[in-house]
mmCIF file of C-alpha atoms in Angstrom:
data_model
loop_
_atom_site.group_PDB
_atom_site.id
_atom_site.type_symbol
_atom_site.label_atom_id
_atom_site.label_comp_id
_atom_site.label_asym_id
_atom_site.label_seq_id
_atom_site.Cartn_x
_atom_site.Cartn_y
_atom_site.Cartn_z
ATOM 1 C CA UNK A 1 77.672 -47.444 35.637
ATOM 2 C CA UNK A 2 81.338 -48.241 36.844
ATOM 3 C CA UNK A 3 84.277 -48.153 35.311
ATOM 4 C CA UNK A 4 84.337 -52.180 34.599
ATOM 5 C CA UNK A 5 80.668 -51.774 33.373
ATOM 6 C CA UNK A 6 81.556 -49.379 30.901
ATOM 7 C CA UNK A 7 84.440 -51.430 29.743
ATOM 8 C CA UNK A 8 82.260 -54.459 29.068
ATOM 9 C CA UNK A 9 79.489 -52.315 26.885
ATOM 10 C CA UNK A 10 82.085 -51.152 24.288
ATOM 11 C CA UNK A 11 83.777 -55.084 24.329
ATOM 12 C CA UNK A 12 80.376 -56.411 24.063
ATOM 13 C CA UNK A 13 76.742 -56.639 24.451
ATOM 14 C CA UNK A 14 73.971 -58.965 25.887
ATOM 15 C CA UNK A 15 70.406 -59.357 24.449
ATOM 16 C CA UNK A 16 68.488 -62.317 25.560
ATOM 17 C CA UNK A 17 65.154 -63.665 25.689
ATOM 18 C CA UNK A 18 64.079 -67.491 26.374
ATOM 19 C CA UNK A 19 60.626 -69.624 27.329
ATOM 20 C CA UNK A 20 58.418 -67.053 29.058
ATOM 21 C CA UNK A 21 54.487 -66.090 29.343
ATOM 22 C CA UNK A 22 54.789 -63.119 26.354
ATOM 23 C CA UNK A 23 57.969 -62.420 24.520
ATOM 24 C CA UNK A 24 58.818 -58.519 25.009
ATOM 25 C CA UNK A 25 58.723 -56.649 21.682
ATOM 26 C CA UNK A 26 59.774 -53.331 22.576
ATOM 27 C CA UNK A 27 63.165 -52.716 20.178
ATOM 28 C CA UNK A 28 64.316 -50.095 23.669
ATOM 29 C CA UNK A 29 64.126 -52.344 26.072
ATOM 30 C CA UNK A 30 66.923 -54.699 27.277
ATOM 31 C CA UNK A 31 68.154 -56.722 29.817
ATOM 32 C CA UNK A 32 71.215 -54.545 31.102
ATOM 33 C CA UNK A 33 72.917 -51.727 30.802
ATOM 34 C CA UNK A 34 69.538 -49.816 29.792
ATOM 35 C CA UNK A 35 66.913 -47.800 31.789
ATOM 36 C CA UNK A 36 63.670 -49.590 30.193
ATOM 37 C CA UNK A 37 65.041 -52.786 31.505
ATOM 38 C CA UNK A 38 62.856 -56.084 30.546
ATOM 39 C CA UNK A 39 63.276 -59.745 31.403
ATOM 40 C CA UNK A 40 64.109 -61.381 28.131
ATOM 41 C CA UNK A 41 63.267 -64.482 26.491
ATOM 42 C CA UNK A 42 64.964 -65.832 23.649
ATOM 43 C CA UNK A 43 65.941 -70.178 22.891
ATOM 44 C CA UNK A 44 68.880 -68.848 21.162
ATOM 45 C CA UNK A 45 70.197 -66.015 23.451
ATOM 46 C CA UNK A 46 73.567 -66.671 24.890
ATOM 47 C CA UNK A 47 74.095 -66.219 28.787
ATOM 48 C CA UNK A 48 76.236 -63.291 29.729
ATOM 49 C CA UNK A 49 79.314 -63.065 31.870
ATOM 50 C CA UNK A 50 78.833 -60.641 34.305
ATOM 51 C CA UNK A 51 81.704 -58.521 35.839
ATOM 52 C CA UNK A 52 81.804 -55.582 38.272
ATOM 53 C CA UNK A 53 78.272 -55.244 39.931
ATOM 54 C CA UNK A 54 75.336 -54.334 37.671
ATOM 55 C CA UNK A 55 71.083 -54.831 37.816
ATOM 56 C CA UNK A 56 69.824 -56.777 35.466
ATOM 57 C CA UNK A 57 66.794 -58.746 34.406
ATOM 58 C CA UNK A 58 68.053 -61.774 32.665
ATOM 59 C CA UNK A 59 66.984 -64.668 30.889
ATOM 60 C CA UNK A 60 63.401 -66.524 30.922
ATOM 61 C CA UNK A 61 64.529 -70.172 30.828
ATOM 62 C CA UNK A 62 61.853 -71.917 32.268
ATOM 63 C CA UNK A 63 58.460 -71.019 33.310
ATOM 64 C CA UNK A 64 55.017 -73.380 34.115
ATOM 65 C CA UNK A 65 51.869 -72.544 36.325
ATOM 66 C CA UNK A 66 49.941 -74.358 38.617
ATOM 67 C CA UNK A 67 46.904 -76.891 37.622
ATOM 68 C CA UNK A 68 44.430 -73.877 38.623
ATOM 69 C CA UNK A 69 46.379 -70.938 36.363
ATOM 70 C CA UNK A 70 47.244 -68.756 39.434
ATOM 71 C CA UNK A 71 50.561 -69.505 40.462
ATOM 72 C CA UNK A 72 53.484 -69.087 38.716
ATOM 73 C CA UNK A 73 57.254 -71.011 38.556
ATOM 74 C CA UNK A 74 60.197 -69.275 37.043
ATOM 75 C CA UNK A 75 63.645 -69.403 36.482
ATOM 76 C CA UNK A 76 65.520 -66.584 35.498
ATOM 77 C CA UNK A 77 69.396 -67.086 34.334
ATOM 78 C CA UNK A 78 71.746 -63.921 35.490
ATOM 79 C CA UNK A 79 74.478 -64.871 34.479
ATOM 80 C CA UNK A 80 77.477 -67.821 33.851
ATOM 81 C CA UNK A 81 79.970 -68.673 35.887
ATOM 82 C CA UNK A 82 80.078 -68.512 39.402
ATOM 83 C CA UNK A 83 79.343 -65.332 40.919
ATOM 84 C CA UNK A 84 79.719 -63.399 44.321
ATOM 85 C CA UNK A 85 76.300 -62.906 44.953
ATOM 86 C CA UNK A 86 72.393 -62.117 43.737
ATOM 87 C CA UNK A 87 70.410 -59.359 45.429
ATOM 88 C CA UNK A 88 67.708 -56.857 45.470
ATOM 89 C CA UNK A 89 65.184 -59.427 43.864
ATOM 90 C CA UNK A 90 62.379 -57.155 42.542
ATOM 91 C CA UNK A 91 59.094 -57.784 40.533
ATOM 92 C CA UNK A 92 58.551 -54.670 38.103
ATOM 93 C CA UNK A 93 60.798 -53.135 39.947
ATOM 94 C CA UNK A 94 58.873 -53.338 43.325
ATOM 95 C CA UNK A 95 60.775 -55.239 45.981
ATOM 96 C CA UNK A 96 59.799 -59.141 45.415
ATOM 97 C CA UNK A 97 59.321 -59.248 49.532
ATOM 98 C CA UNK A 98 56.484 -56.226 49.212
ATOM 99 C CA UNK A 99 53.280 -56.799 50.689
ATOM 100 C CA UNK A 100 51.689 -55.863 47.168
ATOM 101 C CA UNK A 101 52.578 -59.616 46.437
ATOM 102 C CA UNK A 102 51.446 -63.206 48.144
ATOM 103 C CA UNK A 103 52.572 -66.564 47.478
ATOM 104 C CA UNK A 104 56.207 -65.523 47.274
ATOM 105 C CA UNK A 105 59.404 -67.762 47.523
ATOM 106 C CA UNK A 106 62.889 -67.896 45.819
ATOM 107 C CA UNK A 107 65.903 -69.133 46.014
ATOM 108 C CA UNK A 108 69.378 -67.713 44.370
ATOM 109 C CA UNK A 109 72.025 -70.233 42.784
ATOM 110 C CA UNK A 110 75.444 -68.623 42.302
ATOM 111 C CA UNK A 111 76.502 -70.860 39.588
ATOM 112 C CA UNK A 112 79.127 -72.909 41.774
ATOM 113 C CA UNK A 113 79.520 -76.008 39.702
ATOM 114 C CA UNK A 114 78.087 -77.994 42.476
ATOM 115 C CA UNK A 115 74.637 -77.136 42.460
ATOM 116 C CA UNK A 116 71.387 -79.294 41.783
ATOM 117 C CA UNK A 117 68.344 -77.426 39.845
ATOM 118 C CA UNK A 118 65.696 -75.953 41.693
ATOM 119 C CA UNK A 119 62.455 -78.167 42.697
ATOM 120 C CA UNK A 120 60.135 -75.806 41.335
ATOM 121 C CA UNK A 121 61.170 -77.756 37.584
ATOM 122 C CA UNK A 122 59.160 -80.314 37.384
ATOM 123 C CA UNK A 123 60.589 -83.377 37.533
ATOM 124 C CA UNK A 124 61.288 -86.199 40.332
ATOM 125 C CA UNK A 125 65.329 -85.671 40.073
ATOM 126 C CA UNK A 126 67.922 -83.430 39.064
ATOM 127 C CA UNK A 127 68.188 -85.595 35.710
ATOM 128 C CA UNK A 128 64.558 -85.157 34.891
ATOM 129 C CA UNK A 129 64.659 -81.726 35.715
ATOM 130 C CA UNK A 130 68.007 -81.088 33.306
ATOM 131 C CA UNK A 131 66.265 -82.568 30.181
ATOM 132 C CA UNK A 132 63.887 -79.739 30.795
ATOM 133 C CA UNK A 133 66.465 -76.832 31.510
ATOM 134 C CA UNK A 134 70.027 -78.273 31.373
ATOM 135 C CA UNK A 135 72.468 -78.954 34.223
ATOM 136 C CA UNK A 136 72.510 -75.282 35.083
ATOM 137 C CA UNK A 137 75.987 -76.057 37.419
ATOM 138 C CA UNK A 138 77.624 -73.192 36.379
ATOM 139 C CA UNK A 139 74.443 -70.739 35.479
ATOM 140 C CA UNK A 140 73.731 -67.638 38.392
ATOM 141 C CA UNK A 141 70.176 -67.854 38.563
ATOM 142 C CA UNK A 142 67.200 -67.411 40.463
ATOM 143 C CA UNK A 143 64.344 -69.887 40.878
ATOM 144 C CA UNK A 144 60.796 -68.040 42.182
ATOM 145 C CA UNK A 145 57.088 -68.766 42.454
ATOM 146 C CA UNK A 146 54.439 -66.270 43.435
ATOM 147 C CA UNK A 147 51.127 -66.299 43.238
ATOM 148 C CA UNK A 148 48.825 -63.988 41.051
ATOM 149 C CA UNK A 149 46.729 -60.700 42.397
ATOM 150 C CA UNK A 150 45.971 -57.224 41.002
ATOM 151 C CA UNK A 151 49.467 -56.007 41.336
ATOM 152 C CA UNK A 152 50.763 -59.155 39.862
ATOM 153 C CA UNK A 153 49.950 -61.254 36.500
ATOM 154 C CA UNK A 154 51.071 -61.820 33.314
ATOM 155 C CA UNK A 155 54.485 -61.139 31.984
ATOM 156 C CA UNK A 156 56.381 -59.251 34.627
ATOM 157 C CA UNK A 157 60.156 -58.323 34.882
ATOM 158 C CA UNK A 158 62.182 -59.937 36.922
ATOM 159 C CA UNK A 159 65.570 -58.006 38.266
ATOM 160 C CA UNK A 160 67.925 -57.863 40.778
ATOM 161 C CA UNK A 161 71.505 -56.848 41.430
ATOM 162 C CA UNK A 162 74.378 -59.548 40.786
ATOM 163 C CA UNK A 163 77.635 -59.135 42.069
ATOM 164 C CA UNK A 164 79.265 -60.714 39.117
ATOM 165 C CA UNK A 165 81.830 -63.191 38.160
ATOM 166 C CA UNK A 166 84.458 -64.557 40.370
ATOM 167 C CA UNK A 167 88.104 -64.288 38.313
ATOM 168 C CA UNK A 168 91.647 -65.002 38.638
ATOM 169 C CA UNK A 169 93.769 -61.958 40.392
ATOM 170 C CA UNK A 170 97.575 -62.857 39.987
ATOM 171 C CA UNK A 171 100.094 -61.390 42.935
ATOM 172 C CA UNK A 172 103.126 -62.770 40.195
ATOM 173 C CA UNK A 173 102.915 -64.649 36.864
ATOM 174 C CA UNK A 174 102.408 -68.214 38.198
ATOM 175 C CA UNK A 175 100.597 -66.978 41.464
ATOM 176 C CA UNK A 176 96.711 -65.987 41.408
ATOM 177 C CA UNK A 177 93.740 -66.425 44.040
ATOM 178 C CA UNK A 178 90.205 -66.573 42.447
ATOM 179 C CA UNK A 179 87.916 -63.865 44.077
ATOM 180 C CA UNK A 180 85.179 -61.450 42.865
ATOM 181 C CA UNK A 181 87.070 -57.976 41.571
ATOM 182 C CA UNK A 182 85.544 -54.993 39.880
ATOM 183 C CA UNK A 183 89.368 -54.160 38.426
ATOM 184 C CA UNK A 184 88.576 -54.203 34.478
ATOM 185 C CA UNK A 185 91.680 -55.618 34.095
ATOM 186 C CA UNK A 186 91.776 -59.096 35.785
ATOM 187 C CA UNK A 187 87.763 -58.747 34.372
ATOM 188 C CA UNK A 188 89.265 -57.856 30.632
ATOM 189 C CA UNK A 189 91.862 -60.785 31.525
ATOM 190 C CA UNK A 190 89.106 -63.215 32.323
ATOM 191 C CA UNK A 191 87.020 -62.288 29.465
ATOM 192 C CA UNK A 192 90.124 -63.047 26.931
ATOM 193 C CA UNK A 193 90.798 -66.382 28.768
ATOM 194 C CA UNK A 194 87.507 -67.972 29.259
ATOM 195 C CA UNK A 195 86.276 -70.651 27.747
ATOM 196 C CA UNK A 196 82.716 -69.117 27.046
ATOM 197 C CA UNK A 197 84.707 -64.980 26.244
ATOM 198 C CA UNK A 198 88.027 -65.268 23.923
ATOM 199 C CA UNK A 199 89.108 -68.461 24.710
ATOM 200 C CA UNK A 200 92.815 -67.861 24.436
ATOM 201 C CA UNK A 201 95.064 -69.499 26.085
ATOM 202 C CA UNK A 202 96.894 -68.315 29.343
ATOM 203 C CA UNK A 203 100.368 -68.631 27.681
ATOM 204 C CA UNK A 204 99.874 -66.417 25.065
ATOM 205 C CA UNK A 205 99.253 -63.787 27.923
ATOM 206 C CA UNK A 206 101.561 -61.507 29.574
ATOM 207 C CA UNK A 207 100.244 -62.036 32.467
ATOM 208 C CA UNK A 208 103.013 -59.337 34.286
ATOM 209 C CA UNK A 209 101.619 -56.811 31.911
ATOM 210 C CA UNK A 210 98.286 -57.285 34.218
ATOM 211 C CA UNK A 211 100.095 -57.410 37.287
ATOM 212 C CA UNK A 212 101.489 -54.288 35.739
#
């Protein structure tokens, strides 16, 4: 785990679980920072902020099959706030591009505050398909289909690696550029200053104390 990684577990942790095929009961599993990782699904879970670089499964938020039952839709939510990137997409932990799977396509959203949501929600528009899911502007996600065989049906995990959130690194007090860092303490800085961490406000931080 890195050093921002370990940070974040003792400031706070992130269980989730929302809309899926079969809701994962095991108490051990999780959806980061664990070795028995699981794709969660909970209505109530809150999204975490990801720093650093980490796998993780994520959150269920949406998930429908086809009129014949054999291929699925999903959207799994990484993450909020924009992020660097999303790799490594893997299907119990198999590599989602493997030739143990057909019917395979997906797309990564990075949470950019300009995206639209994926096609594979039903729903002729983006405002259709938010009543189903939300806007999802600012959400790191992925949207996937693939298509069920012997290697693949049911509930499955979903994971990948996300290069996480993209915060504010200050050269002086009133200068800053906004770029993806792994330093826990423009992360720590972030998470106090964020609408969705601590929500304080940037002038009751020393921000040369960071600099620092």
């Amino acid at each position: 785990m890195s050093a921002v990684g370990k940070v974040f577990k003792k400031v706070f942790g992130f269980v989730g679980k929302l809309f899926g095929f079969k809701k994962v009961s095991t108490p051990k599993t999780s959806n980061t920072y664990s070795d028995q990782m699981a794709t969660l699904t909970s209505n109530t879970a809150p999204i975490p902020l990801i720093y650093g670089t980490m796998k993780t499964a994520g959150n269920k938020i949406y998930s429908r099959l086809n009129s014949d039952k054999t291929v699925t839709y999903q959207l799994i939510v990484f993450g909020d706030g924009e992020v660097e990137s999303i790799s490594d997409l893997r299907f119990n932990d198999e590599p989602a591009n493997s030739s143990k799977f057909s019917g395979v396509s997906y797309k990564f959203y990075l949470g950019n505050g300009k995206q639209t949501i994926d096609s594979r929600v039903e729903g002729s528009n983006n405002e259709e398909r938010a009543k189903k899911v939300g806007g999802l502007r600012w959400d790191a996600y992925v949207a996937l289909q693939a298509k069920a065989n012997d290697n693949l049906s049911g509930s499955f995990n979903v994971t990948a690696i996300v290069k996480g959130r993209k915060v504010r690194i200050y050269s002086s007090p009133t200068n800053y550029n906004v770029d993806w860092s792994d330093n826990p303490a423009w992360c720590v800085l972030d998470f106090m200053t964020c609408y969705n961490g601590c929500g304080m406000k940037m002038e009751e931080i020393n921000i040369q104390s960071f600099i620092d």
